[in-house]
Amino acid sequence: MANHLTGLVTGANQGIGLEVCRQLKAQGYDVILTSRDERAGRAAAKEIGVDYRRLDVTSAADIAALAAEKLQLDLLVNNAGISMDGFNDNVVKTTLAINFLGALAVTEGLLPSIRDGGTIVFVSSGMGELHPYSPAIRARFSDPKLTRDQLVALVDEFIAGVHANRHTQEGWPSSAYRVSKAALVALAKVLARDLAPRGIRVNAVCPGWVKTRMGGRSAPRSVEQGARSVVWAATLQDATTGGFYRDGKPATW
Ligand code: NAP
């Protein structure tokens, strides 16, 4: 069924991304494992027997080089992400640059390489839920008419609010990770609408709390379990689009 489909996964030299590559390969996909660390990524790709490309999601040059290959992708999994300690301008800018703007840039750069009827997945998190925001900000994130530019502007408002030390009064939580993951769910909804004419499904997923470098050793879920939640959305055969899912079921947003 899924034979000879091609899928590209970001941030896949370790953790959930690597396991997503392994599971996709087991389902018959031609997999392109990507990473910012070329040595680690090549070693991981070799170990599981899949193709490799370097892709730092914050690098316009890496994205352009990949786009120039004019790959024929059936699937893009935006998995790369970081969770930094502390809360300051640098943490906020770096987290948003990788987790949100990076995923957006990779997706837009590779859109011409994604076949009509293809699939895009954003790896979000339960931390992407909207309960920590003011009703006004919640309404803006979840506005069904939200555009890509309005979403980027909303995230920019958070960055500016932190810089001016007024983000709490404005209704934002003091967590760059939370904002980045909420923005990814919103982005999945925006792109699902925009890409519907091409039959491209776009969904966000939560892998649960998973034992990886990021999740730590106390996490209750294995990397296999976490990756399955991602692979479910990656291998959808129906028209499901614009949702946020954990383990194949709608997640609270
Ligand atoms: P991880 O083991 O720390 O892996 C994160 C991956 O992202 C690494 O391969 C890392 O590369 C890569 N990455 C970071 N910045 C990048 C960049 N600029 N360009 C390309 N790749 C980059 O964490 P994980 O748990 O597998 O996380 C995978 C995804 O799941 C993330 O989006 C995370 O937010 C999400 N998630 C995880 C959990 C959890 O409990 N683990 C829960 C909810 C959501 P390096 O090796 O070079 O650093």
Short mmCIF file of N, CA, C and O in Angstrom, two decimals, residues 85-201:
data_model
loop_
_atom_site.label_atom_id
_atom_site.label_comp_id
_atom_site.label_asym_id
_atom_site.label_seq_id
_atom_site.Cartn_x
_atom_site.Cartn_y
_atom_site.Cartn_z
N ASP A 85 16.82 25.42 28.40
CA ASP A 85 16.62 25.85 29.78
C ASP A 85 16.54 27.38 29.81
O ASP A 85 17.15 28.05 28.99
N GLY A 86 15.82 27.91 30.79
CA GLY A 86 15.81 29.36 31.01
C GLY A 86 14.78 30.07 30.15
O GLY A 86 14.09 29.46 29.33
N PHE A 87 14.67 31.37 30.40
CA PHE A 87 13.71 32.17 29.65
C PHE A 87 14.25 33.58 29.50
O PHE A 87 14.30 34.36 30.47
N ASN A 88 14.71 33.92 28.32
CA ASN A 88 15.22 35.26 28.03
C ASN A 88 15.13 35.47 26.51
O ASN A 88 14.68 34.56 25.78
N ASP A 89 15.58 36.63 26.04
CA ASP A 89 15.48 36.95 24.61
C ASP A 89 16.12 35.88 23.74
O ASP A 89 15.57 35.47 22.72
N ASN A 90 17.30 35.43 24.16
CA ASN A 90 18.03 34.47 23.33
C ASN A 90 17.29 33.14 23.26
O ASN A 90 17.14 32.55 22.18
N VAL A 91 16.79 32.68 24.40
CA VAL A 91 16.05 31.41 24.43
C VAL A 91 14.81 31.52 23.53
O VAL A 91 14.50 30.62 22.74
N VAL A 92 14.13 32.65 23.65
CA VAL A 92 12.90 32.84 22.89
C VAL A 92 13.18 32.88 21.39
O VAL A 92 12.54 32.17 20.60
N LYS A 93 14.18 33.67 21.02
CA LYS A 93 14.48 33.79 19.57
C LYS A 93 14.97 32.47 18.99
O LYS A 93 14.56 32.06 17.90
N THR A 94 15.87 31.81 19.72
CA THR A 94 16.44 30.55 19.20
C THR A 94 15.37 29.47 19.11
O THR A 94 15.29 28.74 18.11
N THR A 95 14.55 29.37 20.13
CA THR A 95 13.50 28.33 20.14
C THR A 95 12.51 28.55 19.00
O THR A 95 12.17 27.62 18.28
N LEU A 96 12.06 29.79 18.85
CA LEU A 96 11.10 30.06 17.78
C LEU A 96 11.75 29.88 16.41
O LEU A 96 11.11 29.40 15.46
N ALA A 97 13.04 30.25 16.30
CA ALA A 97 13.73 30.13 15.00
C ALA A 97 13.81 28.67 14.55
O ALA A 97 13.65 28.38 13.36
N ILE A 98 14.03 27.77 15.47
CA ILE A 98 14.15 26.35 15.09
C ILE A 98 12.76 25.70 15.04
O ILE A 98 12.35 25.15 14.01
N ASN A 99 12.05 25.77 16.16
CA ASN A 99 10.82 24.96 16.28
C ASN A 99 9.69 25.44 15.37
O ASN A 99 8.94 24.62 14.84
N PHE A 100 9.57 26.75 15.20
CA PHE A 100 8.46 27.26 14.39
C PHE A 100 8.91 27.79 13.02
O PHE A 100 8.53 27.27 11.98
N LEU A 101 9.78 28.82 13.04
CA LEU A 101 10.18 29.42 11.75
C LEU A 101 10.96 28.43 10.89
O LEU A 101 10.84 28.44 9.66
N GLY A 102 11.75 27.57 11.53
CA GLY A 102 12.50 26.55 10.78
C GLY A 102 11.56 25.58 10.08
O GLY A 102 11.70 25.31 8.88
N ALA A 103 10.56 25.10 10.82
CA ALA A 103 9.59 24.16 10.22
C ALA A 103 8.82 24.85 9.09
O ALA A 103 8.55 24.25 8.04
N LEU A 104 8.50 26.13 9.29
CA LEU A 104 7.78 26.88 8.26
C LEU A 104 8.65 27.04 7.01
O LEU A 104 8.19 26.82 5.87
N ALA A 105 9.92 27.41 7.20
CA ALA A 105 10.82 27.63 6.06
C ALA A 105 11.08 26.34 5.29
O ALA A 105 11.09 26.33 4.04
N VAL A 106 11.27 25.25 6.01
CA VAL A 106 11.49 23.95 5.34
C VAL A 106 10.25 23.58 4.53
O VAL A 106 10.34 23.20 3.36
N THR A 107 9.09 23.74 5.14
CA THR A 107 7.85 23.35 4.45
C THR A 107 7.64 24.22 3.21
O THR A 107 7.34 23.70 2.13
N GLU A 108 7.82 25.52 3.35
CA GLU A 108 7.61 26.39 2.18
C GLU A 108 8.67 26.12 1.10
O GLU A 108 8.36 26.11 -0.08
N GLY A 109 9.90 25.89 1.54
CA GLY A 109 10.96 25.63 0.56
C GLY A 109 10.74 24.34 -0.21
O GLY A 109 11.08 24.24 -1.39
N LEU A 110 10.20 23.34 0.47
CA LEU A 110 10.03 22.03 -0.16
C LEU A 110 8.65 21.83 -0.78
O LEU A 110 8.40 20.79 -1.39
N LEU A 111 7.77 22.82 -0.62
CA LEU A 111 6.40 22.64 -1.16
C LEU A 111 6.36 22.24 -2.63
O LEU A 111 5.61 21.34 -3.00
N PRO A 112 7.21 22.87 -3.47
CA PRO A 112 7.18 22.44 -4.88
C PRO A 112 7.66 21.00 -5.07
O PRO A 112 7.38 20.39 -6.11
N SER A 113 8.36 20.46 -4.08
CA SER A 113 8.85 19.07 -4.18
C SER A 113 7.84 18.06 -3.63
O SER A 113 8.07 16.86 -3.70
N ILE A 114 6.77 18.56 -3.04
CA ILE A 114 5.77 17.64 -2.47
C ILE A 114 4.68 17.38 -3.50
O ILE A 114 4.10 18.31 -4.06
N ARG A 115 4.44 16.09 -3.74
CA ARG A 115 3.45 15.73 -4.75
C ARG A 115 2.04 16.11 -4.29
O ARG A 115 1.74 16.10 -3.10
N ASP A 116 1.19 16.42 -5.27
CA ASP A 116 -0.23 16.63 -4.95
C ASP A 116 -0.73 15.35 -4.27
O ASP A 116 -0.33 14.24 -4.67
N GLY A 117 -1.56 15.51 -3.27
CA GLY A 117 -2.05 14.33 -2.54
C GLY A 117 -1.10 13.87 -1.45
O GLY A 117 -1.33 12.85 -0.80
N GLY A 118 -0.01 14.60 -1.25
CA GLY A 118 0.99 14.23 -0.25
C GLY A 118 0.58 14.60 1.17
O GLY A 118 -0.56 15.02 1.43
N THR A 119 1.54 14.44 2.08
CA THR A 119 1.25 14.60 3.51
C THR A 119 2.34 15.41 4.19
O THR A 119 3.53 15.19 3.93
N ILE A 120 1.93 16.34 5.05
CA ILE A 120 2.88 17.10 5.87
C ILE A 120 2.49 16.90 7.33
O ILE A 120 1.31 17.00 7.68
N VAL A 121 3.49 16.63 8.16
CA VAL A 121 3.24 16.46 9.59
C VAL A 121 4.13 17.43 10.36
O VAL A 121 5.32 17.58 10.05
N PHE A 122 3.55 18.08 11.36
CA PHE A 122 4.32 18.92 12.28
C PHE A 122 4.33 18.23 13.65
O PHE A 122 3.25 17.93 14.19
N VAL A 123 5.52 17.99 14.17
CA VAL A 123 5.60 17.38 15.50
C VAL A 123 5.49 18.49 16.54
O VAL A 123 6.43 19.26 16.76
N SER A 124 4.30 18.59 17.11
CA SER A 124 4.04 19.57 18.16
C SER A 124 4.17 18.87 19.51
O SER A 124 5.03 17.98 19.66
N SER A 125 3.33 19.21 20.46
CA SER A 125 3.46 18.68 21.82
C SER A 125 2.21 19.04 22.61
O SER A 125 1.51 19.99 22.26
N GLY A 126 1.96 18.30 23.68
CA GLY A 126 0.90 18.69 24.61
C GLY A 126 1.16 20.09 25.15
O GLY A 126 0.23 20.81 25.54
N MET A 127 2.45 20.50 25.15
CA MET A 127 2.81 21.86 25.58
C MET A 127 2.30 22.92 24.59
O MET A 127 2.41 24.12 24.86
N GLY A 128 1.79 22.46 23.46
CA GLY A 128 1.22 23.40 22.48
C GLY A 128 -0.22 23.77 22.77
O GLY A 128 -0.82 24.55 22.02
N GLU A 129 -0.79 23.23 23.85
CA GLU A 129 -2.19 23.56 24.18
C GLU A 129 -2.36 25.05 24.44
O GLU A 129 -1.43 25.73 24.89
N LEU A 130 -3.59 25.52 24.20
CA LEU A 130 -3.83 26.98 24.28
C LEU A 130 -4.29 27.48 25.65
O LEU A 130 -4.50 28.67 25.83
N HIS A 131 -4.41 26.58 26.65
CA HIS A 131 -4.95 27.05 27.94
C HIS A 131 -4.10 28.10 28.64
O HIS A 131 -4.64 28.93 29.38
N PRO A 132 -2.75 28.18 28.43
CA PRO A 132 -2.02 29.20 29.19
C PRO A 132 -2.11 30.62 28.63
O PRO A 132 -1.41 31.52 29.12
N TYR A 133 -2.91 30.85 27.60
CA TYR A 133 -2.95 32.17 26.94
C TYR A 133 -4.21 32.94 27.33
O TYR A 133 -5.21 32.34 27.71
N SER A 134 -4.16 34.25 27.15
CA SER A 134 -5.37 35.05 27.36
C SER A 134 -6.41 34.65 26.30
O SER A 134 -6.05 34.18 25.22
N PRO A 135 -7.70 34.88 26.61
CA PRO A 135 -8.73 34.56 25.62
C PRO A 135 -8.48 35.25 24.28
O PRO A 135 -8.73 34.67 23.22
N ALA A 136 -7.94 36.48 24.31
CA ALA A 136 -7.71 37.21 23.05
C ALA A 136 -6.65 36.50 22.20
O ALA A 136 -6.80 36.36 20.98
N ILE A 137 -5.57 36.07 22.85
CA ILE A 137 -4.52 35.40 22.07
C ILE A 137 -4.99 34.03 21.60
O ILE A 137 -4.74 33.63 20.46
N ARG A 138 -5.73 33.33 22.49
CA ARG A 138 -6.29 32.03 22.07
C ARG A 138 -7.14 32.20 20.83
O ARG A 138 -7.06 31.40 19.89
N ALA A 139 -7.95 33.26 20.83
CA ALA A 139 -8.86 33.48 19.69
C ALA A 139 -8.06 33.75 18.42
O ALA A 139 -8.45 33.33 17.33
N ARG A 140 -6.94 34.44 18.57
CA ARG A 140 -6.13 34.73 17.36
C ARG A 140 -5.47 33.46 16.84
O ARG A 140 -5.45 33.21 15.64
N PHE A 141 -4.90 32.65 17.74
CA PHE A 141 -4.28 31.39 17.29
C PHE A 141 -5.30 30.50 16.57
O PHE A 141 -4.98 29.82 15.62
N SER A 142 -6.52 30.47 17.13
CA SER A 142 -7.47 29.48 16.62
C SER A 142 -8.48 30.06 15.62
O SER A 142 -9.42 29.38 15.22
N ASP A 143 -8.26 31.30 15.20
CA ASP A 143 -9.15 31.91 14.20
C ASP A 143 -9.12 31.08 12.90
O ASP A 143 -8.06 30.92 12.29
N PRO A 144 -10.26 30.57 12.47
CA PRO A 144 -10.26 29.74 11.25
C PRO A 144 -9.83 30.51 10.00
O PRO A 144 -9.48 29.89 8.99
N LYS A 145 -9.81 31.86 10.09
CA LYS A 145 -9.38 32.64 8.92
C LYS A 145 -7.92 33.10 9.05
O LYS A 145 -7.42 33.86 8.21
N LEU A 146 -7.26 32.65 10.12
CA LEU A 146 -5.86 33.05 10.34
C LEU A 146 -5.02 32.78 9.09
O LEU A 146 -5.14 31.73 8.46
N THR A 147 -4.17 33.75 8.74
CA THR A 147 -3.28 33.53 7.59
C THR A 147 -1.87 33.23 8.10
O THR A 147 -1.54 33.49 9.26
N ARG A 148 -1.05 32.77 7.20
CA ARG A 148 0.35 32.47 7.52
C ARG A 148 1.05 33.74 8.04
O ARG A 148 1.76 33.71 9.04
N ASP A 149 0.84 34.86 7.36
CA ASP A 149 1.50 36.11 7.77
C ASP A 149 1.00 36.59 9.13
O ASP A 149 1.78 37.11 9.93
N GLN A 150 -0.29 36.43 9.37
CA GLN A 150 -0.82 36.83 10.69
C GLN A 150 -0.25 35.94 11.80
O GLN A 150 0.00 36.42 12.90
N LEU A 151 -0.03 34.68 11.49
CA LEU A 151 0.54 33.77 12.49
C LEU A 151 1.99 34.16 12.80
O LEU A 151 2.39 34.22 13.97
N VAL A 152 2.75 34.45 11.76
CA VAL A 152 4.14 34.88 11.97
C VAL A 152 4.15 36.18 12.77
O VAL A 152 4.96 36.36 13.70
N ALA A 153 3.21 37.09 12.47
CA ALA A 153 3.14 38.37 13.20
C ALA A 153 2.78 38.13 14.67
O ALA A 153 3.31 38.81 15.57
N LEU A 154 1.92 37.16 14.92
CA LEU A 154 1.53 36.85 16.30
C LEU A 154 2.75 36.35 17.09
O LEU A 154 2.98 36.77 18.23
N VAL A 155 3.51 35.47 16.47
CA VAL A 155 4.72 34.96 17.13
C VAL A 155 5.72 36.11 17.34
O VAL A 155 6.37 36.19 18.39
N ASP A 156 5.83 36.99 16.37
CA ASP A 156 6.72 38.16 16.52
C ASP A 156 6.28 39.05 17.69
O ASP A 156 7.10 39.63 18.38
N GLU A 157 4.97 39.15 17.90
CA GLU A 157 4.46 39.94 19.03
C GLU A 157 4.94 39.34 20.35
O GLU A 157 5.26 40.07 21.30
N PHE A 158 4.95 38.00 20.42
CA PHE A 158 5.44 37.34 21.64
C PHE A 158 6.92 37.69 21.85
O PHE A 158 7.32 38.09 22.95
N ILE A 159 7.72 37.58 20.78
CA ILE A 159 9.16 37.85 20.88
C ILE A 159 9.38 39.30 21.34
O ILE A 159 10.18 39.56 22.25
N ALA A 160 8.62 40.22 20.75
CA ALA A 160 8.76 41.64 21.12
C ALA A 160 8.28 41.86 22.56
O ALA A 160 8.87 42.65 23.32
N GLY A 161 7.22 41.16 22.95
CA GLY A 161 6.67 41.30 24.30
C GLY A 161 7.67 40.84 25.35
O GLY A 161 7.81 41.47 26.40
N VAL A 162 8.36 39.75 25.06
CA VAL A 162 9.38 39.26 26.00
C VAL A 162 10.50 40.28 26.09
O VAL A 162 10.96 40.62 27.19
N HIS A 163 10.92 40.78 24.95
CA HIS A 163 12.02 41.76 24.92
C HIS A 163 11.67 42.99 25.78
O HIS A 163 12.50 43.52 26.50
N ALA A 164 10.41 43.42 25.68
CA ALA A 164 9.98 44.62 26.43
C ALA A 164 9.46 44.28 27.82
O ALA A 164 8.95 45.16 28.53
N ASN A 165 9.57 43.01 28.19
CA ASN A 165 9.14 42.54 29.52
C ASN A 165 7.66 42.83 29.78
O ASN A 165 7.27 43.18 30.90
N ARG A 166 6.83 42.68 28.76
CA ARG A 166 5.39 42.92 28.96
C ARG A 166 4.56 41.72 28.46
O ARG A 166 3.34 41.82 28.33
N HIS A 167 5.22 40.61 28.16
CA HIS A 167 4.49 39.49 27.55
C HIS A 167 3.43 38.91 28.50
O HIS A 167 2.37 38.50 28.06
N THR A 168 3.70 38.93 29.83
CA THR A 168 2.73 38.36 30.77
C THR A 168 1.46 39.21 30.79
O THR A 168 0.35 38.67 30.69
N GLN A 169 1.65 40.54 30.88
CA GLN A 169 0.45 41.42 30.83
C GLN A 169 -0.31 41.23 29.53
O GLN A 169 -1.52 41.38 29.49
N GLU A 170 0.41 40.93 28.47
CA GLU A 170 -0.26 40.78 27.17
C GLU A 170 -0.94 39.43 27.01
O GLU A 170 -1.59 39.17 25.99
N GLY A 171 -0.75 38.53 28.00
CA GLY A 171 -1.49 37.26 27.96
C GLY A 171 -0.71 36.06 27.47
O GLY A 171 -1.30 35.03 27.10
N TRP A 172 0.64 36.19 27.47
CA TRP A 172 1.47 35.06 27.01
C TRP A 172 2.07 34.31 28.21
O TRP A 172 2.36 34.94 29.23
N PRO A 173 2.33 33.01 28.04
CA PRO A 173 3.06 32.28 29.09
C PRO A 173 4.55 32.59 28.98
O PRO A 173 5.02 33.04 27.92
N SER A 174 5.31 32.32 30.06
CA SER A 174 6.76 32.52 30.00
C SER A 174 7.43 31.22 29.55
O SER A 174 8.22 30.63 30.28
N SER A 175 7.10 30.80 28.35
CA SER A 175 7.70 29.58 27.79
C SER A 175 7.77 29.68 26.29
O SER A 175 6.74 29.69 25.60
N ALA A 176 9.00 29.75 25.78
CA ALA A 176 9.19 29.81 24.33
C ALA A 176 8.78 28.49 23.69
O ALA A 176 8.24 28.46 22.58
N TYR A 177 9.05 27.40 24.39
CA TYR A 177 8.70 26.07 23.84
C TYR A 177 7.19 25.97 23.64
O TYR A 177 6.73 25.54 22.59
N ARG A 178 6.44 26.38 24.66
CA ARG A 178 4.98 26.34 24.54
C ARG A 178 4.49 27.13 23.32
O ARG A 178 3.67 26.65 22.54
N VAL A 179 5.00 28.35 23.18
CA VAL A 179 4.54 29.20 22.08
C VAL A 179 4.92 28.57 20.73
O VAL A 179 4.12 28.54 19.79
N SER A 180 6.12 28.01 20.65
CA SER A 180 6.55 27.40 19.38
C SER A 180 5.64 26.24 19.01
O SER A 180 5.30 26.06 17.84
N LYS A 181 5.23 25.47 20.01
CA LYS A 181 4.42 24.27 19.71
C LYS A 181 2.95 24.63 19.45
O LYS A 181 2.28 23.97 18.66
N ALA A 182 2.45 25.68 20.12
CA ALA A 182 1.09 26.17 19.81
C ALA A 182 1.06 26.70 18.37
O ALA A 182 0.11 26.46 17.62
N ALA A 183 2.14 27.41 18.01
CA ALA A 183 2.20 28.00 16.66
C ALA A 183 2.25 26.90 15.59
O ALA A 183 1.71 27.08 14.49
N LEU A 184 2.86 25.76 15.91
CA LEU A 184 2.91 24.67 14.92
C LEU A 184 1.52 24.07 14.68
O LEU A 184 1.20 23.70 13.54
N VAL A 185 0.71 23.99 15.73
CA VAL A 185 -0.65 23.47 15.53
C VAL A 185 -1.44 24.45 14.66
O VAL A 185 -2.14 24.07 13.72
N ALA A 186 -1.27 25.74 14.98
CA ALA A 186 -1.96 26.77 14.17
C ALA A 186 -1.49 26.71 12.72
O ALA A 186 -2.29 26.82 11.79
N LEU A 187 -0.18 26.50 12.54
CA LEU A 187 0.37 26.44 11.18
C LEU A 187 -0.20 25.25 10.41
O LEU A 187 -0.53 25.36 9.21
N ALA A 188 -0.34 24.12 11.09
CA ALA A 188 -0.92 22.94 10.42
C ALA A 188 -2.33 23.27 9.91
O ALA A 188 -2.71 22.90 8.80
N LYS A 189 -3.08 24.02 10.72
CA LYS A 189 -4.45 24.37 10.32
C LYS A 189 -4.46 25.35 9.15
O LYS A 189 -5.25 25.22 8.21
N VAL A 190 -3.57 26.33 9.20
CA VAL A 190 -3.48 27.32 8.11
C VAL A 190 -3.10 26.61 6.79
O VAL A 190 -3.73 26.81 5.75
N LEU A 191 -2.06 25.77 6.86
CA LEU A 191 -1.58 25.12 5.64
C LEU A 191 -2.57 24.07 5.12
O LEU A 191 -2.68 23.86 3.92
N ALA A 192 -3.29 23.42 6.05
CA ALA A 192 -4.29 22.44 5.62
C ALA A 192 -5.31 23.12 4.71
O ALA A 192 -5.70 22.59 3.67
N ARG A 193 -5.71 24.32 5.11
CA ARG A 193 -6.68 25.09 4.32
C ARG A 193 -6.04 25.53 3.00
O ARG A 193 -6.61 25.34 1.92
N ASP A 194 -4.83 26.09 3.08
CA ASP A 194 -4.19 26.64 1.88
C ASP A 194 -3.84 25.55 0.86
O ASP A 194 -3.81 25.80 -0.34
N LEU A 195 -3.51 24.35 1.35
CA LEU A 195 -3.03 23.29 0.45
C LEU A 195 -4.11 22.29 0.07
O LEU A 195 -3.85 21.34 -0.67
N ALA A 196 -5.34 22.52 0.57
CA ALA A 196 -6.45 21.62 0.23
C ALA A 196 -6.64 21.49 -1.29
O ALA A 196 -6.88 20.39 -1.78
N PRO A 197 -6.49 22.59 -2.06
CA PRO A 197 -6.66 22.44 -3.50
C PRO A 197 -5.68 21.44 -4.13
O PRO A 197 -5.96 20.87 -5.17
N ARG A 198 -4.54 21.25 -3.51
CA ARG A 198 -3.57 20.26 -4.02
C ARG A 198 -3.74 18.89 -3.36
O ARG A 198 -2.95 17.98 -3.59
N GLY A 199 -4.74 18.77 -2.52
CA GLY A 199 -5.00 17.48 -1.86
C GLY A 199 -3.92 17.10 -0.87
O GLY A 199 -3.75 15.92 -0.54
N ILE A 200 -3.16 18.10 -0.40
CA ILE A 200 -2.09 17.81 0.57
C ILE A 200 -2.67 17.88 1.99
O ILE A 200 -3.27 18.89 2.37
N ARG A 201 -2.51 16.78 2.74
CA ARG A 201 -2.98 16.72 4.12
C ARG A 201 -1.93 17.32 5.04
O ARG A 201 -0.74 17.01 4.89
#
